[in-house]
Amino acid sequence: MSWGSYYRGDGTAREVELAPPPPWRSFPHRPLGQKFRPPEGLPDAVNAALSLRRPLLVTGAPGSGKSTVIESVAHELALGPVLRWHITSRSTLEDALYRYDVLGRIHEQQLRTAAGHGETVDDIAPFLRLGPLGTALVPATLPRALLIDEIDKSDLDLPSDLLDVLERGEYTILELERHKAEQVAVRMWDSDQTYTVERGKVQCTEFPFIVMTSNAERDFPPAFLRRCIRFQMPEPDEETLREVVQAHLDMEVPDEGPVATLVRGFVTRLRAGDNLAIDQLLSAVFVLSGDDAPQGTRHDDLVALLLRELSRG
């Protein structure tokens, strides 16, 4: 594939031309869903979630392809661009539904007053924006695809806070419920398009297709789990990894040779309990499978560098 000794550490300035990056590091990103190979049982779990209008909770190790599931489904079913809500310990349900810049609104009114414009225009729309979950619940002819990524990193209360919205498929923008204008056009999360909110209420017509990912770092309340279709990503075997390498790098994996050795060694380490991600294997294959790839001790050192266990610093 591609290896280059661009940096030598000799302090000499030189012009270099970098080789093309791996496909998953090319920008803008190409759609990952077209390359995804679902494990056995996942299509049934997806279809159950679609049929029941329930979220799909996908659990598995980092790099096992959890977040790519929704890309694959959205691509095959033509659901449009995927909305993304990346969870941290500071994430709240309110931020996922809509954002209100109250300070910006106050500041704008003060500026108009100071400029002598007389009576201020009470236009709240520029200071509101629907969040990823709020946008997914906007009425539509097809379900929107929403990824709630790494929900196990959330505050302990967030899964429970989600329950009412996931059950009812609606929410209220309190600032608009109290506003004198009955209709306000609010920008959506992933574009500058607007949705006209009436009396502060947003209610979906098609429940969104929601995929929530978890690294199994915590337990969830039973009330939350029973509202989800759950799927555990299996540990990949050698045949699966060969298919992944072929799909992402457009290359055949022979029964023997450097790439086969990398795949086989990766599987052995997984079964021994090492915490590794599939994208590490893809990186190692990309760097070490070309004609100019380092050999001998340098090759072994690069394997150790690229396939370093994730649980170690």
PDB file of C-alpha atoms in Angstrom:
ATOM      1  CA  MET A   1       0.000   0.000   0.000  1.00  0.00           C
ATOM      2  CA  SER A   2       1.921   3.064   1.168  1.00  0.00           C
ATOM      3  CA  TRP A   3       4.964   3.651   3.340  1.00  0.00           C
ATOM      4  CA  GLY A   4       7.416   6.522   3.213  1.00  0.00           C
ATOM      5  CA  SER A   5      10.384   7.587   5.330  1.00  0.00           C
ATOM      6  CA  TYR A   6       9.408  11.247   5.140  1.00  0.00           C
ATOM      7  CA  TYR A   7      10.796  12.352   8.479  1.00  0.00           C
ATOM      8  CA  ARG A   8      14.401  11.341   9.205  1.00  0.00           C
ATOM      9  CA  GLY A   9      15.217  13.375  12.278  1.00  0.00           C
ATOM     10  CA  ASP A  10      18.449  14.742  10.782  1.00  0.00           C
ATOM     11  CA  GLY A  11      17.465  18.417  10.951  1.00  0.00           C
ATOM     12  CA  THR A  12      17.682  18.846   7.169  1.00  0.00           C
ATOM     13  CA  ALA A  13      14.831  20.682   5.466  1.00  0.00           C
ATOM     14  CA  ARG A  14      13.501  18.960   2.363  1.00  0.00           C
ATOM     15  CA  GLU A  15      10.430  18.972   0.165  1.00  0.00           C
ATOM     16  CA  VAL A  16       8.411  15.771   0.266  1.00  0.00           C
ATOM     17  CA  GLU A  17       5.319  14.520  -1.501  1.00  0.00           C
ATOM     18  CA  LEU A  18       3.131  12.384   0.719  1.00  0.00           C
ATOM     19  CA  ALA A  19       1.626   9.271  -0.763  1.00  0.00           C
ATOM     20  CA  PRO A  20      -2.207   9.058  -0.857  1.00  0.00           C
ATOM     21  CA  PRO A  21      -3.728   8.402   2.589  1.00  0.00           C
ATOM     22  CA  PRO A  22      -5.758   5.320   3.477  1.00  0.00           C
ATOM     23  CA  PRO A  23      -9.354   5.520   2.212  1.00  0.00           C
ATOM     24  CA  TRP A  24     -10.800   6.143   5.678  1.00  0.00           C
ATOM     25  CA  ARG A  25      -8.486   9.160   6.166  1.00  0.00           C
ATOM     26  CA  SER A  26      -9.358  10.853   2.870  1.00  0.00           C
ATOM     27  CA  PHE A  27     -11.408  14.042   3.144  1.00  0.00           C
ATOM     28  CA  PRO A  28     -14.209  14.564   2.549  1.00  0.00           C
ATOM     29  CA  HIS A  29     -14.962  11.091   3.848  1.00  0.00           C
ATOM     30  CA  ARG A  30     -16.363   8.548   1.441  1.00  0.00           C
ATOM     31  CA  PRO A  31     -19.517   6.790   2.665  1.00  0.00           C
ATOM     32  CA  LEU A  32     -18.518   3.994   5.036  1.00  0.00           C
ATOM     33  CA  GLY A  33     -21.838   2.207   4.804  1.00  0.00           C
ATOM     34  CA  GLN A  34     -21.039   0.881   1.348  1.00  0.00           C
ATOM     35  CA  LYS A  35     -18.029  -1.022   2.711  1.00  0.00           C
ATOM     36  CA  PHE A  36     -19.622  -2.381   5.893  1.00  0.00           C
ATOM     37  CA  ARG A  37     -20.014  -6.146   6.242  1.00  0.00           C
ATOM     38  CA  PRO A  38     -22.663  -6.854   8.916  1.00  0.00           C
ATOM     39  CA  PRO A  39     -22.023  -9.823  11.213  1.00  0.00           C
ATOM     40  CA  GLU A  40     -24.510 -12.653  11.418  1.00  0.00           C
ATOM     41  CA  GLY A  41     -27.688 -11.650  13.216  1.00  0.00           C
ATOM     42  CA  LEU A  42     -27.271  -7.898  12.778  1.00  0.00           C
ATOM     43  CA  PRO A  43     -29.654  -7.551   9.782  1.00  0.00           C
ATOM     44  CA  ASP A  44     -32.391  -9.249  11.825  1.00  0.00           C
ATOM     45  CA  ALA A  45     -31.754  -6.887  14.748  1.00  0.00           C
ATOM     46  CA  VAL A  46     -31.912  -3.875  12.410  1.00  0.00           C
ATOM     47  CA  ASN A  47     -35.142  -5.078  10.828  1.00  0.00           C
ATOM     48  CA  ALA A  48     -36.671  -5.687  14.260  1.00  0.00           C
ATOM     49  CA  ALA A  49     -35.771  -2.142  15.310  1.00  0.00           C
ATOM     50  CA  LEU A  50     -37.221  -0.736  12.090  1.00  0.00           C
ATOM     51  CA  SER A  51     -40.416  -2.781  12.373  1.00  0.00           C
ATOM     52  CA  LEU A  52     -40.999  -1.931  16.041  1.00  0.00           C
ATOM     53  CA  ARG A  53     -39.826   1.690  15.753  1.00  0.00           C
ATOM     54  CA  ARG A  54     -37.419   1.045  18.606  1.00  0.00           C
ATOM     55  CA  PRO A  55     -33.811   2.226  19.048  1.00  0.00           C
ATOM     56  CA  LEU A  56     -31.058  -0.300  18.327  1.00  0.00           C
ATOM     57  CA  LEU A  57     -28.456  -0.552  21.109  1.00  0.00           C
ATOM     58  CA  VAL A  58     -25.224  -1.976  19.677  1.00  0.00           C
ATOM     59  CA  THR A  59     -22.594  -3.101  22.166  1.00  0.00           C
ATOM     60  CA  GLY A  60     -19.036  -4.119  21.369  1.00  0.00           C
ATOM     61  CA  ALA A  61     -15.359  -3.352  21.645  1.00  0.00           C
ATOM     62  CA  PRO A  62     -13.933  -0.076  20.267  1.00  0.00           C
ATOM     63  CA  GLY A  63     -13.346  -0.305  16.538  1.00  0.00           C
ATOM     64  CA  SER A  64     -15.741  -3.220  16.038  1.00  0.00           C
ATOM     65  CA  GLY A  65     -17.874  -1.272  13.557  1.00  0.00           C
ATOM     66  CA  LYS A  66     -20.713  -0.232  15.873  1.00  0.00           C
ATOM     67  CA  SER A  67     -21.038   3.327  14.598  1.00  0.00           C
ATOM     68  CA  THR A  68     -20.832   2.166  10.965  1.00  0.00           C
ATOM     69  CA  VAL A  69     -24.060   0.173  11.320  1.00  0.00           C
ATOM     70  CA  ILE A  70     -26.207   3.257  10.881  1.00  0.00           C
ATOM     71  CA  GLU A  71     -24.206   4.382   7.834  1.00  0.00           C
ATOM     72  CA  SER A  72     -24.936   1.050   6.183  1.00  0.00           C
ATOM     73  CA  VAL A  73     -28.663   1.159   6.974  1.00  0.00           C
ATOM     74  CA  ALA A  74     -29.045   4.802   5.939  1.00  0.00           C
ATOM     75  CA  HIS A  75     -27.275   4.067   2.651  1.00  0.00           C
ATOM     76  CA  GLU A  76     -29.330   0.985   1.777  1.00  0.00           C
ATOM     77  CA  LEU A  77     -32.673   2.524   2.743  1.00  0.00           C
ATOM     78  CA  ALA A  78     -31.931   6.024   1.365  1.00  0.00           C
ATOM     79  CA  LEU A  79     -32.648   7.687   4.714  1.00  0.00           C
ATOM     80  CA  GLY A  80     -30.435  10.681   3.961  1.00  0.00           C
ATOM     81  CA  PRO A  81     -27.471  12.076   5.912  1.00  0.00           C
ATOM     82  CA  VAL A  82     -26.908  10.567   9.355  1.00  0.00           C
ATOM     83  CA  LEU A  83     -27.467  12.859  12.328  1.00  0.00           C
ATOM     84  CA  ARG A  84     -24.846  12.396  15.061  1.00  0.00           C
ATOM     85  CA  TRP A  85     -24.965  12.977  18.789  1.00  0.00           C
ATOM     86  CA  HIS A  86     -21.593  12.231  20.382  1.00  0.00           C
ATOM     87  CA  ILE A  87     -22.070  11.619  24.094  1.00  0.00           C
ATOM     88  CA  THR A  88     -19.829  12.928  26.880  1.00  0.00           C
ATOM     89  CA  SER A  89     -20.321  13.124  30.622  1.00  0.00           C
ATOM     90  CA  ARG A  90     -21.679  16.668  30.090  1.00  0.00           C
ATOM     91  CA  SER A  91     -24.294  15.748  27.472  1.00  0.00           C
ATOM     92  CA  THR A  92     -27.888  16.583  28.332  1.00  0.00           C
ATOM     93  CA  LEU A  93     -31.222  15.762  26.757  1.00  0.00           C
ATOM     94  CA  GLU A  94     -32.010  19.470  26.423  1.00  0.00           C
ATOM     95  CA  ASP A  95     -28.922  20.097  24.267  1.00  0.00           C
ATOM     96  CA  ALA A  96     -29.821  17.151  22.036  1.00  0.00           C
ATOM     97  CA  LEU A  97     -33.327  18.536  21.475  1.00  0.00           C
ATOM     98  CA  TYR A  98     -32.542  22.222  20.884  1.00  0.00           C
ATOM     99  CA  ARG A  99     -30.073  24.988  21.699  1.00  0.00           C
ATOM    100  CA  TYR A 100     -31.177  28.425  22.855  1.00  0.00           C
ATOM    101  CA  ASP A 101     -28.638  31.269  22.965  1.00  0.00           C
ATOM    102  CA  VAL A 102     -30.323  33.368  25.621  1.00  0.00           C
ATOM    103  CA  LEU A 103     -27.251  35.551  26.217  1.00  0.00           C
ATOM    104  CA  GLY A 104     -26.933  36.271  22.511  1.00  0.00           C
ATOM    105  CA  ARG A 105     -30.568  37.330  22.377  1.00  0.00           C
ATOM    106  CA  ILE A 106     -30.192  39.673  25.366  1.00  0.00           C
ATOM    107  CA  HIS A 107     -27.012  41.160  23.892  1.00  0.00           C
ATOM    108  CA  GLU A 108     -28.702  41.788  20.527  1.00  0.00           C
ATOM    109  CA  GLN A 109     -31.589  43.581  22.211  1.00  0.00           C
ATOM    110  CA  GLN A 110     -29.208  45.732  24.232  1.00  0.00           C
ATOM    111  CA  LEU A 111     -27.308  46.709  21.086  1.00  0.00           C
ATOM    112  CA  ARG A 112     -30.514  47.743  19.334  1.00  0.00           C
ATOM    113  CA  THR A 113     -31.554  49.832  22.328  1.00  0.00           C
ATOM    114  CA  ALA A 114     -28.121  51.487  22.571  1.00  0.00           C
ATOM    115  CA  ALA A 115     -28.222  52.293  18.865  1.00  0.00           C
ATOM    116  CA  GLY A 116     -31.485  54.149  19.351  1.00  0.00           C
ATOM    117  CA  HIS A 117     -33.607  51.868  17.209  1.00  0.00           C
ATOM    118  CA  GLY A 118     -36.565  52.410  19.469  1.00  0.00           C
ATOM    119  CA  GLU A 119     -38.770  49.443  20.190  1.00  0.00           C
ATOM    120  CA  THR A 120     -36.796  46.229  19.902  1.00  0.00           C
ATOM    121  CA  VAL A 121     -37.941  43.521  17.511  1.00  0.00           C
ATOM    122  CA  ASP A 122     -38.582  40.355  19.476  1.00  0.00           C
ATOM    123  CA  ASP A 123     -37.226  37.843  16.931  1.00  0.00           C
ATOM    124  CA  ILE A 124     -36.242  34.711  18.803  1.00  0.00           C
ATOM    125  CA  ALA A 125     -35.593  32.514  15.742  1.00  0.00           C
ATOM    126  CA  PRO A 126     -31.912  33.463  15.154  1.00  0.00           C
ATOM    127  CA  PHE A 127     -31.082  32.304  18.676  1.00  0.00           C
ATOM    128  CA  LEU A 128     -32.652  28.861  18.436  1.00  0.00           C
ATOM    129  CA  ARG A 129     -31.371  25.740  16.707  1.00  0.00           C
ATOM    130  CA  LEU A 130     -32.675  22.210  16.871  1.00  0.00           C
ATOM    131  CA  GLY A 131     -30.218  19.619  18.188  1.00  0.00           C
ATOM    132  CA  PRO A 132     -29.513  16.249  16.534  1.00  0.00           C
ATOM    133  CA  LEU A 133     -32.295  14.436  18.397  1.00  0.00           C
ATOM    134  CA  GLY A 134     -34.648  17.380  17.964  1.00  0.00           C
ATOM    135  CA  THR A 135     -33.994  17.407  14.211  1.00  0.00           C
ATOM    136  CA  ALA A 136     -34.549  13.647  13.983  1.00  0.00           C
ATOM    137  CA  LEU A 137     -38.031  14.129  15.454  1.00  0.00           C
ATOM    138  CA  VAL A 138     -39.123  16.728  12.905  1.00  0.00           C
ATOM    139  CA  PRO A 139     -42.043  15.408  10.793  1.00  0.00           C
ATOM    140  CA  ALA A 140     -40.814  13.687   7.628  1.00  0.00           C
ATOM    141  CA  THR A 141     -41.920  11.167   5.023  1.00  0.00           C
ATOM    142  CA  LEU A 142     -39.028   8.837   5.884  1.00  0.00           C
ATOM    143  CA  PRO A 143     -37.350   8.195   9.248  1.00  0.00           C
ATOM    144  CA  ARG A 144     -34.209  10.193   9.897  1.00  0.00           C
ATOM    145  CA  ALA A 145     -31.142   8.203  10.879  1.00  0.00           C
ATOM    146  CA  LEU A 146     -29.648   9.251  14.237  1.00  0.00           C
ATOM    147  CA  LEU A 147     -26.457   7.933  15.828  1.00  0.00           C
ATOM    148  CA  ILE A 148     -26.189   8.335  19.615  1.00  0.00           C
ATOM    149  CA  ASP A 149     -22.535   7.424  19.993  1.00  0.00           C
ATOM    150  CA  GLU A 150     -21.014   5.968  23.182  1.00  0.00           C
ATOM    151  CA  ILE A 151     -24.060   6.411  25.374  1.00  0.00           C
ATOM    152  CA  ASP A 152     -22.283   4.574  28.201  1.00  0.00           C
ATOM    153  CA  LYS A 153     -20.124   7.694  28.652  1.00  0.00           C
ATOM    154  CA  SER A 154     -23.168   9.759  29.612  1.00  0.00           C
ATOM    155  CA  ASP A 155     -24.229  11.037  32.987  1.00  0.00           C
ATOM    156  CA  LEU A 156     -26.062   8.347  34.960  1.00  0.00           C
ATOM    157  CA  ASP A 157     -29.444  10.062  34.474  1.00  0.00           C
ATOM    158  CA  LEU A 158     -29.331  10.578  30.703  1.00  0.00           C
ATOM    159  CA  PRO A 159     -30.673   7.133  29.613  1.00  0.00           C
ATOM    160  CA  SER A 160     -33.660   7.609  31.933  1.00  0.00           C
ATOM    161  CA  ASP A 161     -34.158  11.176  30.697  1.00  0.00           C
ATOM    162  CA  LEU A 162     -34.455   9.811  27.157  1.00  0.00           C
ATOM    163  CA  LEU A 163     -37.334   7.468  27.966  1.00  0.00           C
ATOM    164  CA  ASP A 164     -40.224   9.905  27.604  1.00  0.00           C
ATOM    165  CA  VAL A 165     -38.985  11.319  24.300  1.00  0.00           C
ATOM    166  CA  LEU A 166     -38.345   7.831  22.894  1.00  0.00           C
ATOM    167  CA  GLU A 167     -41.824   6.733  23.909  1.00  0.00           C
ATOM    168  CA  ARG A 168     -43.813   9.784  22.815  1.00  0.00           C
ATOM    169  CA  GLY A 169     -41.767  10.910  19.819  1.00  0.00           C
ATOM    170  CA  GLU A 170     -42.327  14.548  20.732  1.00  0.00           C
ATOM    171  CA  TYR A 171     -40.930  17.403  22.770  1.00  0.00           C
ATOM    172  CA  THR A 172     -41.647  21.015  23.632  1.00  0.00           C
ATOM    173  CA  ILE A 173     -39.450  24.079  23.155  1.00  0.00           C
ATOM    174  CA  LEU A 174     -40.387  25.948  26.304  1.00  0.00           C
ATOM    175  CA  GLU A 175     -39.183  29.320  25.038  1.00  0.00           C
ATOM    176  CA  LEU A 176     -41.569  29.056  22.053  1.00  0.00           C
ATOM    177  CA  GLU A 177     -44.451  27.713  24.109  1.00  0.00           C
ATOM    178  CA  ARG A 178     -44.402  31.026  25.993  1.00  0.00           C
ATOM    179  CA  HIS A 179     -43.574  33.185  22.962  1.00  0.00           C
ATOM    180  CA  LYS A 180     -46.182  35.536  21.520  1.00  0.00           C
ATOM    181  CA  ALA A 181     -45.621  34.261  17.971  1.00  0.00           C
ATOM    182  CA  GLU A 182     -47.564  31.059  17.359  1.00  0.00           C
ATOM    183  CA  GLN A 183     -45.230  29.951  14.561  1.00  0.00           C
ATOM    184  CA  VAL A 184     -41.439  30.270  14.541  1.00  0.00           C
ATOM    185  CA  ALA A 185     -39.085  28.920  11.857  1.00  0.00           C
ATOM    186  CA  VAL A 186     -36.160  27.227  13.625  1.00  0.00           C
ATOM    187  CA  ARG A 187     -32.943  26.048  11.957  1.00  0.00           C
ATOM    188  CA  MET A 188     -32.255  22.334  11.981  1.00  0.00           C
ATOM    189  CA  TRP A 189     -29.060  20.705  13.197  1.00  0.00           C
ATOM    190  CA  ASP A 190     -27.424  19.516   9.990  1.00  0.00           C
ATOM    191  CA  SER A 191     -28.299  22.374   7.627  1.00  0.00           C
ATOM    192  CA  ASP A 192     -29.618  25.914   7.400  1.00  0.00           C
ATOM    193  CA  GLN A 193     -33.050  24.607   6.481  1.00  0.00           C
ATOM    194  CA  THR A 194     -35.772  25.532   8.926  1.00  0.00           C
ATOM    195  CA  TYR A 195     -38.796  23.837  10.427  1.00  0.00           C
ATOM    196  CA  THR A 196     -41.763  25.904  11.491  1.00  0.00           C
ATOM    197  CA  VAL A 197     -42.578  25.102  15.103  1.00  0.00           C
ATOM    198  CA  GLU A 198     -46.170  25.770  16.160  1.00  0.00           C
ATOM    199  CA  ARG A 199     -46.782  26.758  19.773  1.00  0.00           C
ATOM    200  CA  GLY A 200     -43.454  25.277  20.770  1.00  0.00           C
ATOM    201  CA  LYS A 201     -44.347  21.648  20.009  1.00  0.00           C
ATOM    202  CA  VAL A 202     -42.449  19.227  17.740  1.00  0.00           C
ATOM    203  CA  GLN A 203     -43.921  15.786  17.067  1.00  0.00           C
ATOM    204  CA  CYS A 204     -42.546  13.205  14.647  1.00  0.00           C
ATOM    205  CA  THR A 205     -44.640  11.516  11.968  1.00  0.00           C
ATOM    206  CA  GLU A 206     -42.037   8.790  11.362  1.00  0.00           C
ATOM    207  CA  PHE A 207     -40.042   7.642  14.389  1.00  0.00           C
ATOM    208  CA  PRO A 208     -36.339   8.023  13.570  1.00  0.00           C
ATOM    209  CA  PHE A 209     -34.048   5.046  13.100  1.00  0.00           C
ATOM    210  CA  ILE A 210     -31.783   5.391  16.141  1.00  0.00           C
ATOM    211  CA  VAL A 211     -28.581   3.457  16.730  1.00  0.00           C
ATOM    212  CA  MET A 212     -27.007   3.833  20.166  1.00  0.00           C
ATOM    213  CA  THR A 213     -23.503   2.466  20.652  1.00  0.00           C
ATOM    214  CA  SER A 214     -21.951   1.252  23.888  1.00  0.00           C
ATOM    215  CA  ASN A 215     -18.523  -0.071  24.818  1.00  0.00           C
ATOM    216  CA  ALA A 216     -20.118  -2.035  27.678  1.00  0.00           C
ATOM    217  CA  GLU A 217     -18.464   0.197  30.264  1.00  0.00           C
ATOM    218  CA  ARG A 218     -21.614   0.430  32.414  1.00  0.00           C
ATOM    219  CA  ASP A 219     -25.051  -1.070  33.013  1.00  0.00           C
ATOM    220  CA  PHE A 220     -28.298   0.602  31.953  1.00  0.00           C
ATOM    221  CA  PRO A 221     -31.650   0.722  33.787  1.00  0.00           C
ATOM    222  CA  PRO A 222     -34.069  -2.115  32.862  1.00  0.00           C
ATOM    223  CA  ALA A 223     -36.705   0.448  31.840  1.00  0.00           C
ATOM    224  CA  PHE A 224     -34.256   1.806  29.263  1.00  0.00           C
ATOM    225  CA  LEU A 225     -33.124  -1.607  28.009  1.00  0.00           C
ATOM    226  CA  ARG A 226     -36.646  -2.923  27.442  1.00  0.00           C
ATOM    227  CA  ARG A 227     -37.304  -0.070  25.047  1.00  0.00           C
ATOM    228  CA  CYS A 228     -34.310  -1.035  22.892  1.00  0.00           C
ATOM    229  CA  ILE A 229     -33.450  -3.834  20.502  1.00  0.00           C
ATOM    230  CA  ARG A 230     -30.031  -5.002  21.699  1.00  0.00           C
ATOM    231  CA  PHE A 231     -27.219  -6.506  19.647  1.00  0.00           C
ATOM    232  CA  GLN A 232     -23.736  -7.582  20.747  1.00  0.00           C
ATOM    233  CA  MET A 233     -21.050  -7.260  18.070  1.00  0.00           C
ATOM    234  CA  PRO A 234     -19.272 -10.639  17.905  1.00  0.00           C
ATOM    235  CA  GLU A 235     -15.533 -11.070  18.131  1.00  0.00           C
ATOM    236  CA  PRO A 236     -14.322 -11.184  14.506  1.00  0.00           C
ATOM    237  CA  ASP A 237     -12.803 -14.371  13.114  1.00  0.00           C
ATOM    238  CA  GLU A 238     -10.141 -14.681  10.429  1.00  0.00           C
ATOM    239  CA  GLU A 239     -12.618 -14.973   7.567  1.00  0.00           C
ATOM    240  CA  THR A 240     -14.493 -11.864   8.685  1.00  0.00           C
ATOM    241  CA  LEU A 241     -11.304  -9.828   8.932  1.00  0.00           C
ATOM    242  CA  ARG A 242     -10.229 -10.926   5.462  1.00  0.00           C
ATOM    243  CA  GLU A 243     -13.542  -9.593   4.141  1.00  0.00           C
ATOM    244  CA  VAL A 244     -13.063  -6.320   6.051  1.00  0.00           C
ATOM    245  CA  VAL A 245      -9.560  -5.833   4.620  1.00  0.00           C
ATOM    246  CA  GLN A 246     -10.807  -6.577   1.130  1.00  0.00           C
ATOM    247  CA  ALA A 247     -13.751  -4.186   1.473  1.00  0.00           C
ATOM    248  CA  HIS A 248     -11.763  -1.251   2.874  1.00  0.00           C
ATOM    249  CA  LEU A 249      -8.502  -1.631   0.956  1.00  0.00           C
ATOM    250  CA  ASP A 250      -9.758  -3.287  -2.237  1.00  0.00           C
ATOM    251  CA  MET A 251      -7.186  -6.055  -1.948  1.00  0.00           C
ATOM    252  CA  GLU A 252      -7.351  -9.824  -1.778  1.00  0.00           C
ATOM    253  CA  VAL A 253      -5.896 -11.488   1.294  1.00  0.00           C
ATOM    254  CA  PRO A 254      -3.991 -14.623   0.243  1.00  0.00           C
ATOM    255  CA  ASP A 255      -3.721 -17.678   2.461  1.00  0.00           C
ATOM    256  CA  GLU A 256      -0.079 -16.903   3.142  1.00  0.00           C
ATOM    257  CA  GLY A 257       2.114 -13.830   3.127  1.00  0.00           C
ATOM    258  CA  PRO A 258       2.557 -10.636   5.187  1.00  0.00           C
ATOM    259  CA  VAL A 259      -1.118  -9.639   5.209  1.00  0.00           C
ATOM    260  CA  ALA A 260      -2.310 -13.132   6.121  1.00  0.00           C
ATOM    261  CA  THR A 261       0.239 -13.174   8.943  1.00  0.00           C
ATOM    262  CA  LEU A 262      -1.035  -9.838  10.263  1.00  0.00           C
ATOM    263  CA  VAL A 263      -4.658 -11.025  10.169  1.00  0.00           C
ATOM    264  CA  ARG A 264      -3.832 -14.342  11.813  1.00  0.00           C
ATOM    265  CA  GLY A 265      -1.775 -12.690  14.536  1.00  0.00           C
ATOM    266  CA  PHE A 266      -4.546 -10.157  15.160  1.00  0.00           C
ATOM    267  CA  VAL A 267      -7.117 -12.912  15.686  1.00  0.00           C
ATOM    268  CA  THR A 268      -4.745 -14.788  18.015  1.00  0.00           C
ATOM    269  CA  ARG A 269      -4.282 -11.710  20.175  1.00  0.00           C
ATOM    270  CA  LEU A 270      -8.031 -11.036  20.302  1.00  0.00           C
ATOM    271  CA  ARG A 271      -8.684 -14.563  21.519  1.00  0.00           C
ATOM    272  CA  ALA A 272      -5.971 -14.126  24.121  1.00  0.00           C
ATOM    273  CA  GLY A 273      -7.889 -11.166  25.531  1.00  0.00           C
ATOM    274  CA  ASP A 274      -5.947  -8.251  24.029  1.00  0.00           C
ATOM    275  CA  ASN A 275      -7.967  -5.066  23.601  1.00  0.00           C
ATOM    276  CA  LEU A 276      -7.543  -4.219  19.912  1.00  0.00           C
ATOM    277  CA  ALA A 277      -9.658  -2.424  17.297  1.00  0.00           C
ATOM    278  CA  ILE A 278     -10.213  -3.501  13.710  1.00  0.00           C
ATOM    279  CA  ASP A 279      -9.090  -0.121  12.389  1.00  0.00           C
ATOM    280  CA  GLN A 280      -5.674  -0.828  13.936  1.00  0.00           C
ATOM    281  CA  LEU A 281      -5.404  -3.927  11.762  1.00  0.00           C
ATOM    282  CA  LEU A 282      -6.425  -1.946   8.680  1.00  0.00           C
ATOM    283  CA  SER A 283      -3.753   0.652   9.461  1.00  0.00           C
ATOM    284  CA  ALA A 284      -1.103  -2.040   9.870  1.00  0.00           C
ATOM    285  CA  VAL A 285      -2.076  -3.719   6.591  1.00  0.00           C
ATOM    286  CA  PHE A 286      -2.079  -0.373   4.768  1.00  0.00           C
ATOM    287  CA  VAL A 287       1.398   0.577   5.983  1.00  0.00           C
ATOM    288  CA  LEU A 288       3.102  -2.817   5.900  1.00  0.00           C
ATOM    289  CA  SER A 289       1.778  -4.486   2.757  1.00  0.00           C
ATOM    290  CA  GLY A 290       3.529  -2.382   0.100  1.00  0.00           C
ATOM    291  CA  ASP A 291       6.711  -3.193  -1.754  1.00  0.00           C
ATOM    292  CA  ASP A 292       8.578  -0.428   0.110  1.00  0.00           C
ATOM    293  CA  ALA A 293       7.383  -1.507   3.567  1.00  0.00           C
ATOM    294  CA  PRO A 294      10.129  -1.945   6.188  1.00  0.00           C
ATOM    295  CA  GLN A 295      11.393  -5.447   6.765  1.00  0.00           C
ATOM    296  CA  GLY A 296      13.007  -7.341   9.599  1.00  0.00           C
ATOM    297  CA  THR A 297      13.261  -5.624  12.965  1.00  0.00           C
ATOM    298  CA  ARG A 298      11.708  -2.376  11.707  1.00  0.00           C
ATOM    299  CA  HIS A 299       8.710  -4.334  10.459  1.00  0.00           C
ATOM    300  CA  ASP A 300       8.257  -5.986  13.851  1.00  0.00           C
ATOM    301  CA  ASP A 301       8.638  -2.660  15.646  1.00  0.00           C
ATOM    302  CA  LEU A 302       5.969  -1.078  13.434  1.00  0.00           C
ATOM    303  CA  VAL A 303       3.598  -3.989  14.071  1.00  0.00           C
ATOM    304  CA  ALA A 304       4.057  -3.435  17.809  1.00  0.00           C
ATOM    305  CA  LEU A 305       3.484   0.313  17.333  1.00  0.00           C
ATOM    306  CA  LEU A 306       0.361   0.018  15.199  1.00  0.00           C
ATOM    307  CA  LEU A 307      -1.196  -2.889  17.080  1.00  0.00           C
ATOM    308  CA  ARG A 308      -0.537  -1.573  20.575  1.00  0.00           C
ATOM    309  CA  GLU A 309      -3.175  -2.743  23.015  1.00  0.00           C
ATOM    310  CA  LEU A 310      -5.793  -0.061  23.674  1.00  0.00           C
ATOM    311  CA  SER A 311      -5.870  -0.611  27.408  1.00  0.00           C
ATOM    312  CA  ARG A 312      -2.227   0.433  27.688  1.00  0.00           C
ATOM    313  CA  GLY A 313      -0.890   3.976  27.654  1.00  0.00           C
TER     314      GLY A 313
END
